[in-house]
XYZ file of C-alpha atoms in Angstrom:
374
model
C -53.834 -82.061 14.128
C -56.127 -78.739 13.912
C -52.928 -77.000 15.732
C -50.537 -78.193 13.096
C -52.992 -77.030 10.189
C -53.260 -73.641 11.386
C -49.700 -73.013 11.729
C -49.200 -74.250 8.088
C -51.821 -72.275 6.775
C -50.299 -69.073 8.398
C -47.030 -69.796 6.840
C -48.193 -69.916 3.566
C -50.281 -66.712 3.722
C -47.129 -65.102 4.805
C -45.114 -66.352 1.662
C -48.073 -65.164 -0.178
C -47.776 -61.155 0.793
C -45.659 -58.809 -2.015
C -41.951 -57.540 -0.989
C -41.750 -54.204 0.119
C -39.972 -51.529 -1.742
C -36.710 -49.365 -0.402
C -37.326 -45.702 0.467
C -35.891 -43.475 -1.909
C -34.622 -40.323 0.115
C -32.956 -38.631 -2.731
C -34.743 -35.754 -3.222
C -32.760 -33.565 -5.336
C -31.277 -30.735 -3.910
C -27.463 -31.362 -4.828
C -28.529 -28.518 -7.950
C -29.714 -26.398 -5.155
C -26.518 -26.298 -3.192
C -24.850 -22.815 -3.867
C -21.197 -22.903 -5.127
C -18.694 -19.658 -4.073
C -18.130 -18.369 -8.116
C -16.769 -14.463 -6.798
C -13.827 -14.224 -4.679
C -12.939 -10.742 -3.058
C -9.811 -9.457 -2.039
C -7.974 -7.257 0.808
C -4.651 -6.353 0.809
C -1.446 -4.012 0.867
C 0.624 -3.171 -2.098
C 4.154 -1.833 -1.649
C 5.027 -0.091 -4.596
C 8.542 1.469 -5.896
C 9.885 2.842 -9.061
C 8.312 6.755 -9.272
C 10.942 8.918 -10.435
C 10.773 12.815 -9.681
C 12.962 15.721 -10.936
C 12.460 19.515 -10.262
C 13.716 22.388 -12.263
C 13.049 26.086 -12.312
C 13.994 29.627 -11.020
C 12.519 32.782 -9.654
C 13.321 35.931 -7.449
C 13.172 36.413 -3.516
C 12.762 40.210 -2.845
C 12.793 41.779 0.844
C 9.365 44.072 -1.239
C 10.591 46.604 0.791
C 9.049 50.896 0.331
C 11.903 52.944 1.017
C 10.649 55.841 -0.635
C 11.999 58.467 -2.646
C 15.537 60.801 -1.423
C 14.128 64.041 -0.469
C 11.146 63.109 0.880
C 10.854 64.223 5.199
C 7.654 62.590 5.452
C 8.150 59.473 4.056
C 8.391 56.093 6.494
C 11.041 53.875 5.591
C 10.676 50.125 5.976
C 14.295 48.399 4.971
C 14.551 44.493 5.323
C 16.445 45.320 8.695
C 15.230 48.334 10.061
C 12.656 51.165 9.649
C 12.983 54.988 9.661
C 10.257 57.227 10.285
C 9.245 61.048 11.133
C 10.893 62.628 14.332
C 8.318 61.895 17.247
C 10.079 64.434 19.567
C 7.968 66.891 21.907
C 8.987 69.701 24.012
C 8.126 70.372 27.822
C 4.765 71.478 26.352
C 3.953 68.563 24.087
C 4.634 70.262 21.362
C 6.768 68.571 18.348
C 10.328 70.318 18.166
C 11.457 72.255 15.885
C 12.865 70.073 13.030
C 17.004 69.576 13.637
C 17.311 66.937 10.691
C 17.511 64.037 13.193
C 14.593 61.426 14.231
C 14.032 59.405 17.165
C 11.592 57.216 15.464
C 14.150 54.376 13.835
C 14.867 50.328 14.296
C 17.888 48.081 13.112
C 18.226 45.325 13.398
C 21.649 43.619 12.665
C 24.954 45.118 14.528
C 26.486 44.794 10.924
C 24.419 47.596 9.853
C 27.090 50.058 11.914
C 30.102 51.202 10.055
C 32.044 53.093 12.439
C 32.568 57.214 12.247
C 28.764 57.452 13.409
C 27.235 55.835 10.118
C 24.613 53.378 9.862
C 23.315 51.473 7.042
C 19.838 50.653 6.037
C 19.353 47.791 3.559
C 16.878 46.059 1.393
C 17.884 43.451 -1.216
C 16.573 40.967 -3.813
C 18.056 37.583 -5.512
C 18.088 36.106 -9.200
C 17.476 32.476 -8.309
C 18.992 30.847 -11.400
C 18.203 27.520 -13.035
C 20.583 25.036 -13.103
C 18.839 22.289 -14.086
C 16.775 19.377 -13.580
C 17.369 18.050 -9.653
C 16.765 14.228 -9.965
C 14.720 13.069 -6.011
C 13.094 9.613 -6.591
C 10.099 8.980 -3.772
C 10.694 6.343 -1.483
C 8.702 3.362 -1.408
C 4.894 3.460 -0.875
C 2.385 1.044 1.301
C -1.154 1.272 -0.026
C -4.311 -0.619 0.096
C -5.920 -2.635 -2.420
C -8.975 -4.243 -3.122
C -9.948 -6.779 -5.707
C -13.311 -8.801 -7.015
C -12.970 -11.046 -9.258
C -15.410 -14.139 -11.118
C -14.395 -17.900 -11.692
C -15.429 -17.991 -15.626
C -14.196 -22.017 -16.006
C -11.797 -23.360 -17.312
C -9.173 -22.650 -19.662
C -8.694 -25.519 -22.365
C -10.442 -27.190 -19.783
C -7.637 -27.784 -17.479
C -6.699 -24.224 -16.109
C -9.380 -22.084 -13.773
C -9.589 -18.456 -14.782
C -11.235 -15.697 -14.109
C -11.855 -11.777 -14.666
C -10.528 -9.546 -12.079
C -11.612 -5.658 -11.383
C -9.844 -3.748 -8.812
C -8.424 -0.576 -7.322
C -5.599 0.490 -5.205
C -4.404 3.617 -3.535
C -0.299 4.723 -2.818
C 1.258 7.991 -2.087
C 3.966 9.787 -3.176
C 6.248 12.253 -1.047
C 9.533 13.686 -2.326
C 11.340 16.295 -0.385
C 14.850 17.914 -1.179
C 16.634 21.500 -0.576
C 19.620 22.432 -2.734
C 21.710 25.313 -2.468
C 21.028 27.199 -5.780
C 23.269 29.747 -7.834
C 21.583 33.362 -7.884
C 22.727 37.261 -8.077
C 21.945 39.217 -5.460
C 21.301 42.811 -5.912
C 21.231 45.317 -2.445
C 20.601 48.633 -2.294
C 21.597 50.487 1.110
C 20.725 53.900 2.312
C 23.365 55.580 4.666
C 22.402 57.329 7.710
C 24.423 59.459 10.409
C 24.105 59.229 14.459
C 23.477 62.515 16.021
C 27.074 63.693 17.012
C 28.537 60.973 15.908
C 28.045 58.537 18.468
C 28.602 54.426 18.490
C 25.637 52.580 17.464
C 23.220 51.156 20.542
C 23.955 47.140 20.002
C 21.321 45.567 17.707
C 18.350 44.757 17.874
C 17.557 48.436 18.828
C 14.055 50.785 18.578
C 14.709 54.184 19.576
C 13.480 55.956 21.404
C 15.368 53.924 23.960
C 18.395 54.276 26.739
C 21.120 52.442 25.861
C 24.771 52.227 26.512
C 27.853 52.341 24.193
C 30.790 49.692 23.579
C 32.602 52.680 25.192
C 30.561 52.438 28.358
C 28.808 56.008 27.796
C 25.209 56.410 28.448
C 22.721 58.296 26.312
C 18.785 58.448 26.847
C 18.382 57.361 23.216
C 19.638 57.869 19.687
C 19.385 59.923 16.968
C 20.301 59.096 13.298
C 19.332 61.104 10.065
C 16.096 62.101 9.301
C 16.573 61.421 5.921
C 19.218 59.641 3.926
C 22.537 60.771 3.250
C 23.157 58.611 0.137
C 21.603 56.148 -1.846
C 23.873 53.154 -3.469
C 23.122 49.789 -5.242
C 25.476 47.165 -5.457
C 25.052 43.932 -8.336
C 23.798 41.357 -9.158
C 26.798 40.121 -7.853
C 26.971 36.147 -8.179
C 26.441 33.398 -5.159
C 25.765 29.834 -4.753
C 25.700 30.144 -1.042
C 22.834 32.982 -0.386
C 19.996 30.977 -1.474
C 18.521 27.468 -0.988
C 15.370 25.827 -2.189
C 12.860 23.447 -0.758
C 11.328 20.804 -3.403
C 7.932 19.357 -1.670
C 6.059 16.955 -4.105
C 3.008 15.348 -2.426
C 0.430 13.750 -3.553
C -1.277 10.174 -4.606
C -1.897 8.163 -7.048
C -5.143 5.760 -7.173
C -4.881 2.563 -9.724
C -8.140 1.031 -11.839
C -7.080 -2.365 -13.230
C -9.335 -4.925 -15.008
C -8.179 -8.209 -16.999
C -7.844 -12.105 -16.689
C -6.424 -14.289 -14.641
C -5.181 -17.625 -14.884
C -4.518 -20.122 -12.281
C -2.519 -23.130 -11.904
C -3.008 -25.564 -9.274
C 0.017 -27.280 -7.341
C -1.852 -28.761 -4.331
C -5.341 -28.953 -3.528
C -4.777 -25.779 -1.510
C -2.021 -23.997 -3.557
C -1.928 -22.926 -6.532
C -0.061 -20.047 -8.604
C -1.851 -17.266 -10.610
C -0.930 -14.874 -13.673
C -2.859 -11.771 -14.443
C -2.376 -9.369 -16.971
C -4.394 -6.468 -17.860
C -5.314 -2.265 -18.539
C -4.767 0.265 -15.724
C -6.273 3.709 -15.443
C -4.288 5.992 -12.854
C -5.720 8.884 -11.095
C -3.072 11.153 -9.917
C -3.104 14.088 -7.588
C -0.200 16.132 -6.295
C 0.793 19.339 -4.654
C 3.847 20.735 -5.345
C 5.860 23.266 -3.574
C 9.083 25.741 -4.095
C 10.460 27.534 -0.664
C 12.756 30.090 -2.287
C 15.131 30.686 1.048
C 17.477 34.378 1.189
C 19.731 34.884 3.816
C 21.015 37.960 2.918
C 24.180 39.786 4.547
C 22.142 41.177 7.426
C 19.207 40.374 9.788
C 16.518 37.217 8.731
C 16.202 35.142 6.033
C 13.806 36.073 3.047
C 11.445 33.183 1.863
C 9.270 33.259 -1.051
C 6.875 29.986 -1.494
C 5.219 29.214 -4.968
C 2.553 26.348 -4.144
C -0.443 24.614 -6.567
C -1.876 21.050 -7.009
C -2.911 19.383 -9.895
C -4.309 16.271 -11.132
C -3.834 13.611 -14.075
C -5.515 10.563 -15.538
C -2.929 7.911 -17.061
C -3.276 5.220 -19.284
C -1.508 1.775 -18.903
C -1.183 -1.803 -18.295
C -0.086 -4.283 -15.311
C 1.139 -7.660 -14.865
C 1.194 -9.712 -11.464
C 1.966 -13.215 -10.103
C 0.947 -14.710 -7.464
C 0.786 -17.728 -4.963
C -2.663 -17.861 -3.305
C -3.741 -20.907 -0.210
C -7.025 -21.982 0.753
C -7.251 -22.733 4.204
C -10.967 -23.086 4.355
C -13.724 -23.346 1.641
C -14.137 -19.866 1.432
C -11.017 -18.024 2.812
C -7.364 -17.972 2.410
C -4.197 -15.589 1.756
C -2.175 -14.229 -1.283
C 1.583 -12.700 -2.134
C 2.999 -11.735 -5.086
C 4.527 -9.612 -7.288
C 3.458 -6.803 -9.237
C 4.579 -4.690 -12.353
C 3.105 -1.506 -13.724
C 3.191 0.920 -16.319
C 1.107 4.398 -16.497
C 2.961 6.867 -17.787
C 4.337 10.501 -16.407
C 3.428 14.312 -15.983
C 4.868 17.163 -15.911
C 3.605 20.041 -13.050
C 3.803 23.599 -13.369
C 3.862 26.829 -10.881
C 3.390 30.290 -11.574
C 3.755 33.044 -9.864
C 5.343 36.237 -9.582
C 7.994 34.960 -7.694
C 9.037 32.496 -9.905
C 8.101 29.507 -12.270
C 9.247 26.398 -11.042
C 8.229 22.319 -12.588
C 8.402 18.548 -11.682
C 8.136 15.603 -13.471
C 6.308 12.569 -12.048
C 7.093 9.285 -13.893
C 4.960 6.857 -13.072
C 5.909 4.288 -16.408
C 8.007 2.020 -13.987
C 6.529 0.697 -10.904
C 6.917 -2.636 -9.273
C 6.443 -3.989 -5.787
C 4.835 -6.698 -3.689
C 1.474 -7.559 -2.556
C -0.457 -9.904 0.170
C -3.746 -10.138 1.765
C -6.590 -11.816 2.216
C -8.910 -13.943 -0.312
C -13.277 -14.528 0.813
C -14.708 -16.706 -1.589
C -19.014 -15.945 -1.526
């Protein structure tokens, strides 16, 4: 009977104690979480549309001092040969006694001979002429580009967008040679071999042995001291004596801000718009090879070259289809259209004054890359 008492007391002192209350381990910290609001972007851009033209003329001269007819002392430099002074010493060392002949004389080209013991000495110049503008569009350019951009919620509160700041880099190269209407002008002095004989075969510098078409062999040769007669002949008209280079190279670095607008088609996909302002930064060399080949010995080049650089105005649009394959990482491709504008380049020199025009109001392309969301 005690036993049984005991146990019911302990029962009841047990229905007696308070419940106890659930743990709350919410503490809070879902605010604290961080939540990716900047994406950045890496990429290439292949770009096309630039349009380039050139246009211009100028002259090519051999800038040759053949000095004045008369003058014994004067040395002669001709675009394909030189005459100088008579370098001939006796037994004794001493110079000979002036004859009217030299042994100090070049050619160059086996044209230069004439036959009956004459030789001719040359030196020319060209006209180039301008015919107009040469149309040479720039292939297609791969750049970089890099992009930042902030989520700034929701459009009507359906559509993510966001503002977008960015930058990209692509070159442009155009190269082109045309043959090119000019007048060429020449003026040739005439000289006479010592006793007639054939002309040594060209290139020749005297003094030097040589032997004749003839077989006959003669120590060296002798031609004129001075010249025998003096002619010019032109401008007389050719498209086929001169050709020009066209070099345009150079780069062109895009600044683009503006909105963009996204709509979602899965939870990983979804489609963007952006359309904004561009600033362009262009830079280019450009350069003119003015290219003679005149009637005898090497061509004659004159090159006009300067750089210059130009800040453009415009706008963009692009679409694109971006996928998130993690939280903070995915990939892009699109499309791209852009509008900045053109220059106009000018060289000056004494040879010539040549231009191009750079249009840069048409450009459109593709782009892909790389998305980090932080």
């Amino acid at each position: 009977m005690p036993l049984f008492a005991l146990c019911a007391l302990s029962a009841f002192a047990q229905d007696q104690q308070p419940p106890q209350e659930d743990i709350n381990l919410d503490f809070g910290l879902d605010e604290f979480i961080y939540q990716p609001t900047f994406t950045f972007t890496l990429g290439a851009r292949m770009l096309s549309g630039v349009k380039s033209s050139f246009s211009g003329s100028g002259t090519v001269n051999s800038y040759n001092q053949i000095g004045a007819l008369g003058d014994s002392t004067a040395v002669r430099y001709y675009h394909d040969g030189t005459v100088a002074p008579d370098h001939r010493t006796d037994l004794n060392g001493n110079p000979v006694a002036p004859d009217g002949y030299t042994n100090n004389w070049s050619f160059a080209d086996n044209r230069q001979a004439l036959g009956d013991g004459f030789l001719a000495m040359n030196t020319y110049s060209a006209e180039v002429l301008n015919t107009g503008a040469i149309n040479q569009n720039p292939k297609s350019s791969l750049g970089v580009e890099v992009q930042v951009s902030r989520d700034m919620g929701k459009l009507f509160g359906k559509l993510p967008w966001t503002l977008i700041g960015g930058m990209s880099v692509n070159d442009v190269r155009a190269n082109f040679r045309s043959q090119m209407d000019a007048r060429i002008t020449k003026t040739t002095d005439l000289y006479y071999f010592a006793n007639g004989v054939s002309a040594p075969n060209a290139p020749y510098n005297a003094p030097g042995a040589y032997t004749d078409a003839n077989g006959n062999s003669f120590d060296t040769a002798l031609i004129s001291s001075q010249p025998l007669a003096r002619t010019t002949t032109g401008p007389t008209f050719s498209n086929t004596a001169v050709a020009n280079t066209w070099k345009l190279h150079g780069a062109f670095y895009s600044f683009r801000a503006g909105p963009s607008v996204a709509f979602p088609i899965t939870a990983n996909l979804k489609a963007t718009v952006s359309v904004g302002a561009v600033l362009v930064y262009a830079g280019s060399t450009y350069t003119v090879d003015q290219i003679f080949q005149p009637e005898t010995s090497s061509e004659i080049v004159a090159s006009i070259s300067d750089g210059v650089s130009e800040i453009l105005p415009g706008y963009y649009v692009d679409g694109n289809l971006e996928y998130t394959f993690t939280e903070r990482a995915g990939l892009y491709i699109g499309g791209v259209y852009q509008h900045a504008g053109a220059y106009t380049q000018t060289i000056t020199s004494a040879d010539g004054t040549y231009s191009t025009r750079v249009d840069l109001s048409s450009l459109q392309g593709v782009r892909a890359g790389m998305t980090f969301r932080f």
